[in-house]
């Protein structure tokens, strides 16, 4: 049985005409664990990090191909956002509606329409609490997969559907050239 977070995410995707495939599996907390379940899924699988700036008033989601590695100092240099640290579980829940091990792009559905309830100090000029950075290799991926806000499933969307998702979300995103060998 799907969790409430998965059901909510899939209902949102359905309501916005975003086609997907869902694959259920046991909770997966690391990429190494996930690769055993993803081996037969035709998709570029993503690793996701949720960061905050040193003041704690800016939040950044970073998604990159799962076989790549990225240390925090390299990430700070790429993002040009100052000193970064990993966001706390409370921030993950407040900003993306996820818990540790479930950080994903689909958490951005919880960053829509939050201007009235969010702390104004946390909002970017576009009214969103999160800025999204993506591995430029994902731009060319035919299919991309993320958890649906819960690490007991993976959702695969086409590149076209993912771009539609980003457009509906409406926040700021930026492509990054993250070094490393992707395994697509």
mmCIF file of C-alpha atoms in Angstrom, residues 23-28 30-42 45 154:
data_model
loop_
_atom_site.group_PDB
_atom_site.id
_atom_site.type_symbol
_atom_site.label_atom_id
_atom_site.label_comp_id
_atom_site.label_asym_id
_atom_site.label_seq_id
_atom_site.Cartn_x
_atom_site.Cartn_y
_atom_site.Cartn_z
ATOM 1 C CA UNK A 23 7.911 1.267 -9.206
ATOM 2 C CA UNK A 24 7.431 0.210 -5.571
ATOM 3 C CA UNK A 25 10.281 -1.214 -3.507
ATOM 4 C CA UNK A 26 11.454 -1.444 0.109
ATOM 5 C CA UNK A 27 12.749 1.777 1.713
ATOM 6 C CA UNK A 28 16.020 2.733 0.004
ATOM 7 C CA UNK A 30 21.470 4.906 -0.247
ATOM 8 C CA UNK A 31 22.222 4.813 -3.947
ATOM 9 C CA UNK A 32 23.999 1.497 -3.435
ATOM 10 C CA UNK A 33 20.787 -0.026 -2.020
ATOM 11 C CA UNK A 34 18.699 1.548 -4.772
ATOM 12 C CA UNK A 35 20.811 0.283 -7.664
ATOM 13 C CA UNK A 36 19.721 -3.292 -6.959
ATOM 14 C CA UNK A 37 16.074 -2.271 -7.431
ATOM 15 C CA UNK A 38 16.697 0.147 -10.287
ATOM 16 C CA UNK A 39 18.685 -2.277 -12.459
ATOM 17 C CA UNK A 40 15.706 -3.142 -14.677
ATOM 18 C CA UNK A 41 14.201 0.356 -14.801
ATOM 19 C CA UNK A 42 15.053 2.194 -18.020
ATOM 20 C CA UNK A 45 18.360 7.763 -11.748
ATOM 21 C CA UNK A 154 10.549 5.468 -7.685
#
